[in-house]
Short mmCIF file of C-alpha atoms in Angstrom, two decimals:
data_model
loop_
_atom_site.label_atom_id
_atom_site.label_comp_id
_atom_site.label_asym_id
_atom_site.label_seq_id
_atom_site.Cartn_x
_atom_site.Cartn_y
_atom_site.Cartn_z
CA MET E 1 -52.67 21.66 41.59
CA LYS E 2 -49.45 19.78 40.89
CA LEU E 3 -51.09 16.38 41.32
CA GLN E 4 -54.00 17.42 39.09
CA ARG E 5 -51.61 18.66 36.46
CA LEU E 6 -49.33 15.63 36.54
CA GLY E 7 -52.22 13.23 36.89
CA ALA E 8 -53.60 14.56 33.64
CA ILE E 9 -50.52 13.20 31.89
CA ALA E 10 -51.62 9.66 32.58
CA SER E 11 -55.03 9.94 30.99
CA LEU E 12 -53.67 11.92 28.08
CA ALA E 13 -50.76 9.59 27.45
CA LEU E 14 -52.91 6.50 27.65
CA THR E 15 -55.15 7.83 24.91
CA ALA E 16 -52.32 9.06 22.70
CA THR E 17 -52.09 7.37 19.31
CA PHE E 18 -48.65 6.18 18.25
CA ALA E 19 -47.69 4.64 14.92
CA LEU E 20 -47.31 1.28 16.59
CA SER E 21 -49.66 -1.65 17.04
CA ALA E 22 -50.14 -2.78 20.60
CA CYS E 23 -48.90 -6.23 21.46
CA GLY E 24 -47.75 -8.21 24.44
CA SER E 25 -49.57 -9.32 27.53
CA ASP E 26 -50.34 -7.94 30.94
CA ASN E 27 -49.75 -11.34 32.51
CA ASN E 28 -46.57 -11.20 34.57
CA GLU E 29 -45.08 -14.67 34.68
CA PRO E 30 -41.97 -15.29 36.73
CA ALA E 31 -38.68 -15.11 34.87
CA SER E 32 -36.61 -18.25 34.73
CA GLY E 33 -35.29 -18.94 38.20
CA ALA E 34 -37.63 -16.32 39.72
CA SER E 35 -40.89 -16.45 41.62
CA ALA E 36 -43.79 -14.05 41.46
CA SER E 37 -44.42 -11.84 44.42
CA GLY E 38 -47.62 -12.32 46.36
CA SER E 39 -48.42 -8.60 46.19
CA ALA E 40 -51.53 -7.21 44.50
CA ALA E 41 -49.57 -6.48 41.34
CA ALA E 42 -47.58 -9.50 40.17
CA VAL E 43 -43.84 -8.85 40.07
CA ASP E 44 -41.15 -11.07 38.58
CA CYS E 45 -38.84 -11.31 41.58
CA ALA E 46 -35.23 -12.45 41.36
CA THR E 47 -32.23 -12.33 43.64
CA GLY E 48 -28.76 -10.95 43.03
CA THR E 49 -27.23 -7.61 42.15
CA ILE E 50 -27.28 -5.61 38.92
CA ASN E 51 -25.51 -2.37 38.14
CA ALA E 52 -26.73 0.25 35.69
CA GLN E 53 -25.92 3.86 34.96
CA GLY E 54 -26.59 6.72 32.58
CA SER E 55 -29.30 9.34 32.17
CA SER E 56 -29.69 11.66 35.13
CA ALA E 57 -33.03 12.74 33.61
CA GLN E 58 -34.57 9.46 34.73
CA LYS E 59 -32.95 9.39 38.18
CA ASN E 60 -36.19 10.16 40.02
CA ALA E 61 -38.03 7.46 38.06
CA MET E 62 -35.26 4.94 38.73
CA ASP E 63 -35.24 5.76 42.44
CA GLU E 64 -38.99 5.07 42.59
CA TRP E 65 -38.78 1.80 40.64
CA ILE E 66 -35.79 0.51 42.61
CA LYS E 67 -37.47 1.27 45.93
CA ALA E 68 -40.70 -0.46 44.89
CA TYR E 69 -38.99 -3.52 43.40
CA GLN E 70 -36.62 -4.08 46.30
CA GLN E 71 -39.47 -3.74 48.79
CA LYS E 72 -41.37 -6.50 47.01
CA CYS E 73 -38.38 -8.68 46.17
CA SER E 74 -36.08 -9.52 49.06
CA GLY E 75 -32.61 -10.48 47.94
CA ALA E 76 -32.66 -8.12 44.96
CA LYS E 77 -30.26 -5.18 44.76
CA ILE E 78 -30.34 -2.70 41.87
CA ASN E 79 -27.70 0.02 41.70
CA TYR E 80 -28.24 2.96 39.36
CA GLU E 81 -25.67 5.72 38.96
CA PRO E 82 -26.98 8.90 37.25
CA SER E 83 -23.66 9.49 35.48
CA GLY E 84 -25.15 10.97 32.29
CA SER E 85 -26.26 9.29 29.08
CA GLY E 86 -22.83 9.31 27.43
CA ALA E 87 -21.14 7.76 30.43
CA GLY E 88 -23.88 5.17 30.72
CA ILE E 89 -23.46 4.05 27.12
CA GLN E 90 -19.69 3.79 27.55
CA ALA E 91 -20.15 1.75 30.71
CA PHE E 92 -22.50 -0.61 28.85
CA ILE E 93 -20.00 -0.98 26.02
CA ALA E 94 -17.21 -1.58 28.54
CA GLY E 95 -19.29 -4.25 30.26
CA THR E 96 -19.46 -2.48 33.64
CA ALA E 97 -23.20 -1.70 33.34
CA ASP E 98 -25.83 -4.41 32.89
CA PHE E 99 -28.00 -1.86 31.10
CA ALA E 100 -27.67 1.84 30.34
CA GLY E 101 -30.12 4.72 30.59
CA SER E 102 -29.86 7.18 27.71
CA ASP E 103 -31.91 10.16 26.59
CA SER E 104 -30.90 9.51 22.99
CA ALA E 105 -30.34 6.46 20.84
CA LEU E 106 -26.95 4.90 20.24
CA LYS E 107 -24.89 6.63 17.57
CA PRO E 108 -24.26 4.59 14.40
CA GLU E 109 -20.67 3.98 15.49
CA GLU E 110 -21.79 2.96 19.01
CA GLN E 111 -24.38 0.40 17.92
CA PRO E 112 -21.90 -2.29 16.78
CA GLN E 113 -19.78 -1.72 19.88
CA ALA E 114 -22.85 -2.25 22.07
CA ASP E 115 -23.99 -5.23 19.99
CA ALA E 116 -20.61 -6.87 20.60
CA LYS E 117 -21.54 -7.13 24.29
CA CYS E 118 -24.70 -9.06 23.43
CA VAL E 119 -23.68 -12.61 22.48
CA GLY E 120 -26.25 -13.92 20.03
CA GLY E 121 -28.28 -10.73 20.18
CA LYS E 122 -28.22 -6.95 19.79
CA ALA E 123 -28.40 -3.87 22.00
CA ILE E 124 -32.00 -2.64 21.89
CA HIS E 125 -33.66 0.60 22.97
CA LEU E 126 -36.60 0.36 25.36
CA PRO E 127 -38.38 3.69 25.96
CA MET E 128 -39.20 3.79 29.67
CA VAL E 129 -39.48 7.46 30.62
CA ILE E 130 -41.03 10.31 28.65
CA GLY E 131 -40.24 13.76 30.00
CA PRO E 132 -40.63 17.31 28.77
CA VAL E 133 -37.55 19.54 28.80
CA ALA E 134 -38.21 22.84 30.55
CA ILE E 135 -36.54 26.11 29.65
CA ALA E 136 -36.14 27.31 33.21
CA TYR E 137 -35.02 30.80 34.16
CA ASN E 138 -34.35 33.08 37.11
CA LEU E 139 -35.35 36.66 36.36
CA ASP E 140 -36.96 38.92 38.93
CA GLY E 141 -40.17 40.60 37.82
CA VAL E 142 -40.67 38.44 34.72
CA ASP E 143 -43.12 35.62 35.38
CA ASN E 144 -44.43 34.71 31.91
CA LEU E 145 -41.39 34.70 29.64
CA GLN E 146 -42.09 33.74 26.02
CA LEU E 147 -39.40 32.58 23.60
CA LYS E 148 -39.55 31.64 19.95
CA PRO E 149 -37.15 28.88 18.82
CA ALA E 150 -34.98 31.43 16.99
CA THR E 151 -34.67 33.59 20.10
CA LEU E 152 -33.85 30.56 22.22
CA ALA E 153 -31.18 29.52 19.72
CA LYS E 154 -29.63 33.00 19.77
CA ILE E 155 -29.49 32.98 23.57
CA PHE E 156 -27.73 29.62 23.80
CA ALA E 157 -25.47 30.40 20.83
CA GLY E 158 -24.25 33.52 22.65
CA LYS E 159 -25.72 35.92 20.10
CA VAL E 160 -28.22 37.45 22.54
CA THR E 161 -26.50 38.43 25.78
CA LYS E 162 -28.84 40.89 27.56
CA TRP E 163 -32.36 40.27 28.82
CA ASP E 164 -33.61 43.47 27.19
CA ASP E 165 -32.33 42.46 23.74
CA ALA E 166 -34.66 43.37 20.87
CA ALA E 167 -35.30 39.69 20.06
CA ILE E 168 -36.55 38.95 23.57
CA LYS E 169 -38.56 42.19 23.61
CA ALA E 170 -40.26 41.16 20.36
CA ASP E 171 -41.37 37.88 21.95
CA ASN E 172 -42.50 39.67 25.14
CA PRO E 173 -44.02 43.02 24.09
CA SER E 174 -45.87 43.57 27.39
CA ALA E 175 -43.02 42.58 29.72
CA THR E 176 -40.60 44.90 31.48
CA LEU E 177 -37.23 43.34 30.78
CA PRO E 178 -34.10 44.32 32.74
CA SER E 179 -30.74 45.00 31.12
CA THR E 180 -29.26 42.17 33.17
CA ALA E 181 -26.66 40.00 31.45
CA ILE E 182 -27.89 36.55 30.45
CA ASN E 183 -26.13 33.58 32.01
CA ALA E 184 -27.01 30.61 29.80
CA VAL E 185 -26.37 27.30 31.56
CA HIS E 186 -25.71 24.08 29.66
CA ARG E 187 -24.70 20.57 30.64
CA SER E 188 -20.96 20.16 31.08
CA ASP E 189 -21.11 16.36 30.84
CA SER E 190 -22.08 14.19 27.88
CA SER E 191 -25.85 14.31 28.03
CA GLY E 192 -28.85 12.92 26.20
CA THR E 193 -30.76 16.00 27.34
CA THR E 194 -28.24 18.14 25.47
CA ASP E 195 -28.60 15.83 22.48
CA ASN E 196 -32.37 16.32 22.47
CA PHE E 197 -32.20 20.07 23.10
CA THR E 198 -29.63 20.70 20.38
CA ASN E 199 -31.62 18.47 18.04
CA TYR E 200 -34.67 20.62 18.80
CA LEU E 201 -32.71 23.82 18.02
CA SER E 202 -31.25 22.39 14.81
CA LYS E 203 -34.72 21.37 13.61
CA THR E 204 -36.58 24.55 14.58
CA ALA E 205 -33.98 27.35 14.30
CA GLU E 206 -31.47 26.20 11.72
CA ALA E 207 -30.47 29.72 10.69
CA ASP E 208 -29.53 30.69 14.24
CA TRP E 209 -28.23 27.37 15.56
CA THR E 210 -25.18 26.23 13.60
CA PHE E 211 -23.71 23.80 16.13
CA GLY E 212 -25.67 20.71 15.15
CA LYS E 213 -26.95 17.92 17.39
CA ALA E 214 -24.66 16.34 19.95
CA LYS E 215 -24.48 15.03 23.51
CA GLU E 216 -21.53 17.34 24.17
CA TRP E 217 -22.17 21.10 24.24
CA LYS E 218 -20.57 22.74 21.19
CA ALA E 219 -21.62 26.40 21.38
CA PRO E 220 -19.20 28.97 22.84
CA GLY E 221 -19.73 30.81 26.10
CA GLY E 222 -22.30 30.17 28.75
CA THR E 223 -21.79 28.22 31.97
CA GLY E 224 -21.46 24.45 32.23
CA ALA E 225 -23.03 22.44 35.04
CA ALA E 226 -22.85 18.70 35.61
CA LYS E 227 -25.98 16.59 35.37
CA SER E 228 -29.59 17.67 35.65
CA ASP E 229 -29.48 18.62 39.32
CA GLY E 230 -26.41 20.75 38.67
CA VAL E 231 -28.20 22.72 35.96
CA ALA E 232 -31.26 23.22 38.16
CA SER E 233 -29.08 24.40 41.06
CA ALA E 234 -27.18 26.83 38.82
CA ILE E 235 -30.41 28.38 37.56
CA LYS E 236 -31.83 28.73 41.05
CA GLY E 237 -28.62 30.15 42.45
CA GLN E 238 -28.09 33.17 40.20
CA ALA E 239 -30.42 35.87 38.90
CA GLY E 240 -30.33 36.35 35.14
CA THR E 241 -29.76 32.64 34.49
CA ILE E 242 -31.54 30.45 31.95
CA GLY E 243 -31.03 26.77 31.18
CA TYR E 244 -32.61 23.58 29.88
CA VAL E 245 -33.53 20.84 32.32
CA GLU E 246 -36.09 18.05 32.65
CA TRP E 247 -39.51 19.12 33.92
CA SER E 248 -39.21 17.09 37.12
CA TYR E 249 -36.07 19.00 38.14
CA ALA E 250 -37.65 22.36 37.30
CA GLU E 251 -40.77 21.44 39.28
CA ASN E 252 -38.83 20.14 42.27
CA GLY E 253 -36.64 23.26 42.25
CA GLY E 254 -39.60 25.64 42.05
CA LEU E 255 -38.14 27.25 38.92
CA LYS E 256 -39.95 29.53 36.49
CA MET E 257 -40.47 27.99 33.04
CA ALA E 258 -40.73 29.84 29.74
CA LYS E 259 -43.49 29.41 27.20
CA ILE E 260 -42.03 28.13 23.93
CA GLY E 261 -43.12 28.95 20.41
CA ASN E 262 -44.38 25.91 18.49
CA GLY E 263 -44.94 25.10 14.83
CA ASN E 264 -48.49 26.41 15.07
CA GLY E 265 -47.25 29.90 15.91
CA GLU E 266 -48.31 29.79 19.56
CA PHE E 267 -46.40 30.21 22.79
CA ALA E 268 -47.13 27.01 24.71
CA ALA E 269 -46.68 26.68 28.45
CA LEU E 270 -45.25 23.41 29.73
CA THR E 271 -48.19 21.43 31.10
CA ALA E 272 -49.25 17.80 31.11
CA GLU E 273 -51.66 18.42 28.28
CA SER E 274 -49.32 20.47 26.07
CA ALA E 275 -46.47 17.96 26.42
CA GLY E 276 -48.82 15.08 25.75
CA LYS E 277 -49.87 16.62 22.45
CA THR E 278 -46.30 16.38 21.19
CA ILE E 279 -45.87 12.89 22.62
CA ALA E 280 -48.96 11.79 20.70
CA GLY E 281 -47.26 12.70 17.43
CA ALA E 282 -44.16 10.58 18.01
CA LYS E 283 -43.43 7.62 15.73
CA VAL E 284 -41.62 4.38 16.38
CA GLU E 285 -38.77 3.94 13.91
CA GLY E 286 -36.92 0.92 15.32
CA GLU E 287 -37.44 -2.64 14.14
CA GLY E 288 -38.69 -5.60 16.14
CA ASP E 289 -37.93 -5.17 19.82
CA ASP E 290 -35.76 -2.10 19.12
CA LEU E 291 -38.19 0.71 19.96
CA LYS E 292 -36.54 4.00 19.01
CA LEU E 293 -38.96 6.93 18.88
CA SER E 294 -38.92 9.95 16.55
CA ILE E 295 -40.41 13.18 17.92
CA ASP E 296 -41.64 16.01 15.69
CA TYR E 297 -40.19 19.17 17.25
CA ASN E 298 -41.98 21.27 14.61
CA THR E 299 -45.37 19.93 15.60
CA LYS E 300 -48.25 22.09 14.41
CA GLU E 301 -50.67 20.57 16.89
CA ALA E 302 -52.52 23.43 18.58
CA GLY E 303 -51.26 24.04 22.11
CA ALA E 304 -48.38 21.56 21.89
CA TYR E 305 -45.24 22.12 23.95
CA PRO E 306 -42.50 20.98 21.56
CA ILE E 307 -39.43 20.08 23.65
CA VAL E 308 -39.93 16.52 24.85
CA LEU E 309 -37.40 13.71 25.28
CA THR E 310 -37.55 9.96 25.67
CA THR E 311 -35.21 8.08 27.98
CA TYR E 312 -34.32 4.57 26.88
CA GLU E 313 -32.99 1.60 28.76
CA ILE E 314 -30.35 0.11 26.45
CA VAL E 315 -30.06 -3.61 27.10
CA CYS E 316 -29.04 -6.81 25.33
CA SER E 317 -31.84 -8.69 23.61
CA LYS E 318 -29.73 -11.80 24.21
CA GLY E 319 -26.42 -12.55 25.86
CA LEU E 320 -26.90 -11.29 29.43
CA ALA E 321 -24.87 -13.15 32.04
CA ALA E 322 -26.80 -16.06 33.54
CA ASP E 323 -26.63 -14.59 37.03
CA LYS E 324 -28.02 -11.24 35.80
CA LEU E 325 -30.75 -12.28 33.38
CA ALA E 326 -33.66 -12.94 35.74
CA LEU E 327 -33.10 -9.76 37.76
CA VAL E 328 -32.68 -7.51 34.71
CA LYS E 329 -35.88 -8.92 33.21
CA GLY E 330 -37.79 -8.72 36.47
CA PHE E 331 -36.79 -5.15 37.19
CA LEU E 332 -37.40 -3.85 33.66
CA ALA E 333 -40.72 -5.69 33.59
CA HIS E 334 -41.75 -3.78 36.70
CA ALA E 335 -40.65 -0.48 35.15
CA ALA E 336 -42.74 -1.21 32.05
CA SER E 337 -45.78 -2.41 33.98
CA ASN E 338 -48.92 -0.37 34.57
CA GLU E 339 -47.88 -0.03 38.21
CA GLY E 340 -44.38 1.12 37.34
CA GLN E 341 -45.53 3.64 34.77
CA SER E 342 -48.39 5.05 36.86
CA ALA E 343 -45.89 5.82 39.62
CA LEU E 344 -44.26 8.40 37.32
CA THR E 345 -47.20 10.81 37.22
CA GLU E 346 -46.28 12.44 40.54
CA LEU E 347 -42.61 12.76 39.60
CA GLY E 348 -42.91 15.10 36.61
CA TYR E 349 -42.78 12.42 33.92
CA ALA E 350 -45.31 11.16 31.38
CA PRO E 351 -46.20 7.46 31.50
CA LEU E 352 -45.87 5.50 28.28
CA PRO E 353 -49.00 5.38 26.12
CA GLU E 354 -50.53 1.93 26.40
CA SER E 355 -49.74 1.04 22.79
CA VAL E 356 -46.03 1.60 23.48
CA ARG E 357 -46.06 0.23 27.03
CA THR E 358 -47.31 -3.18 25.92
CA LYS E 359 -44.67 -3.32 23.19
CA VAL E 360 -41.93 -2.52 25.74
CA GLU E 361 -43.36 -5.14 28.09
CA ALA E 362 -43.28 -7.74 25.32
CA ALA E 363 -39.70 -6.81 24.39
CA VAL E 364 -38.59 -7.26 28.00
CA LYS E 365 -40.16 -10.73 28.08
CA ASN E 366 -38.22 -11.61 24.92
CA ILE E 367 -34.85 -10.86 26.54
CA ALA E 368 -32.91 -14.10 26.79
#
């Protein structure tokens, strides 16, 4: 069932319509100083070592891509540290990461700092991983929890503290809810997942969520846990716990996931199809090779699951060190390829729609 469900993401995502014209080519030509692999799918192989860090949401995707690339390209070594989006951006700015993974775009004040590392170019955002954010919970006897955005906001703002609160009862009229105390888990580190989740709350439950959008958790109370695997472990380890975590971590941890109220007035379960409906409504708002996406969290598309994030690779359009350029381009080209994206379907991610994938592929080829 899991493979059927995740496999459906691929067909759905490939047919999704984005506000972006497709461009680029599927021809993989070797990067300067590199040679193409003789495997069935052409890969731009290069030797050397590159170091990257950031989003823990994309760790499973990165692990898959690194394994595949290094198997095809002897002499290549890619190190990725899932240190969190905020740490990844700071490492890129400091020059200790050749590219950064981030679940949110650079802040206005961060963009010029990142650009300064790109001699003759700018820091651009390349969407590589699309993943739904699950609201996972651990509550005995409750298997089909439903939560409206306002209720979710009250829980994470510390306004609703018991599972049998009237707000939760109103969303779940047929459920038997215990009086157990709610333990709301949030990320303790600077996190693009937190940035996306708080953005979702601020856009869908403004009256109940007054803490804005940020990578750092601002609301009082609750329990902090580091990185995505830490949140998943905390939810699994204690009854009465609820938290937000990427779908792949919820799936791998065997966690229950709540249905979330959408802009159409429905409670949508997190599935490949429901997440894809929200992905299909995203728009590209960056310019040129800077491919920032804007997601409509208030989507009124019937059956849409509204909490979806995009993980970017933040990289210099120009100005990479000569001994890093070929390997960065080769590796990111693999990640953006049909082969690289199709590998995500069994990991709890959504592959890029073809219209976006070809644009990312073209942007990678333009890196100089």
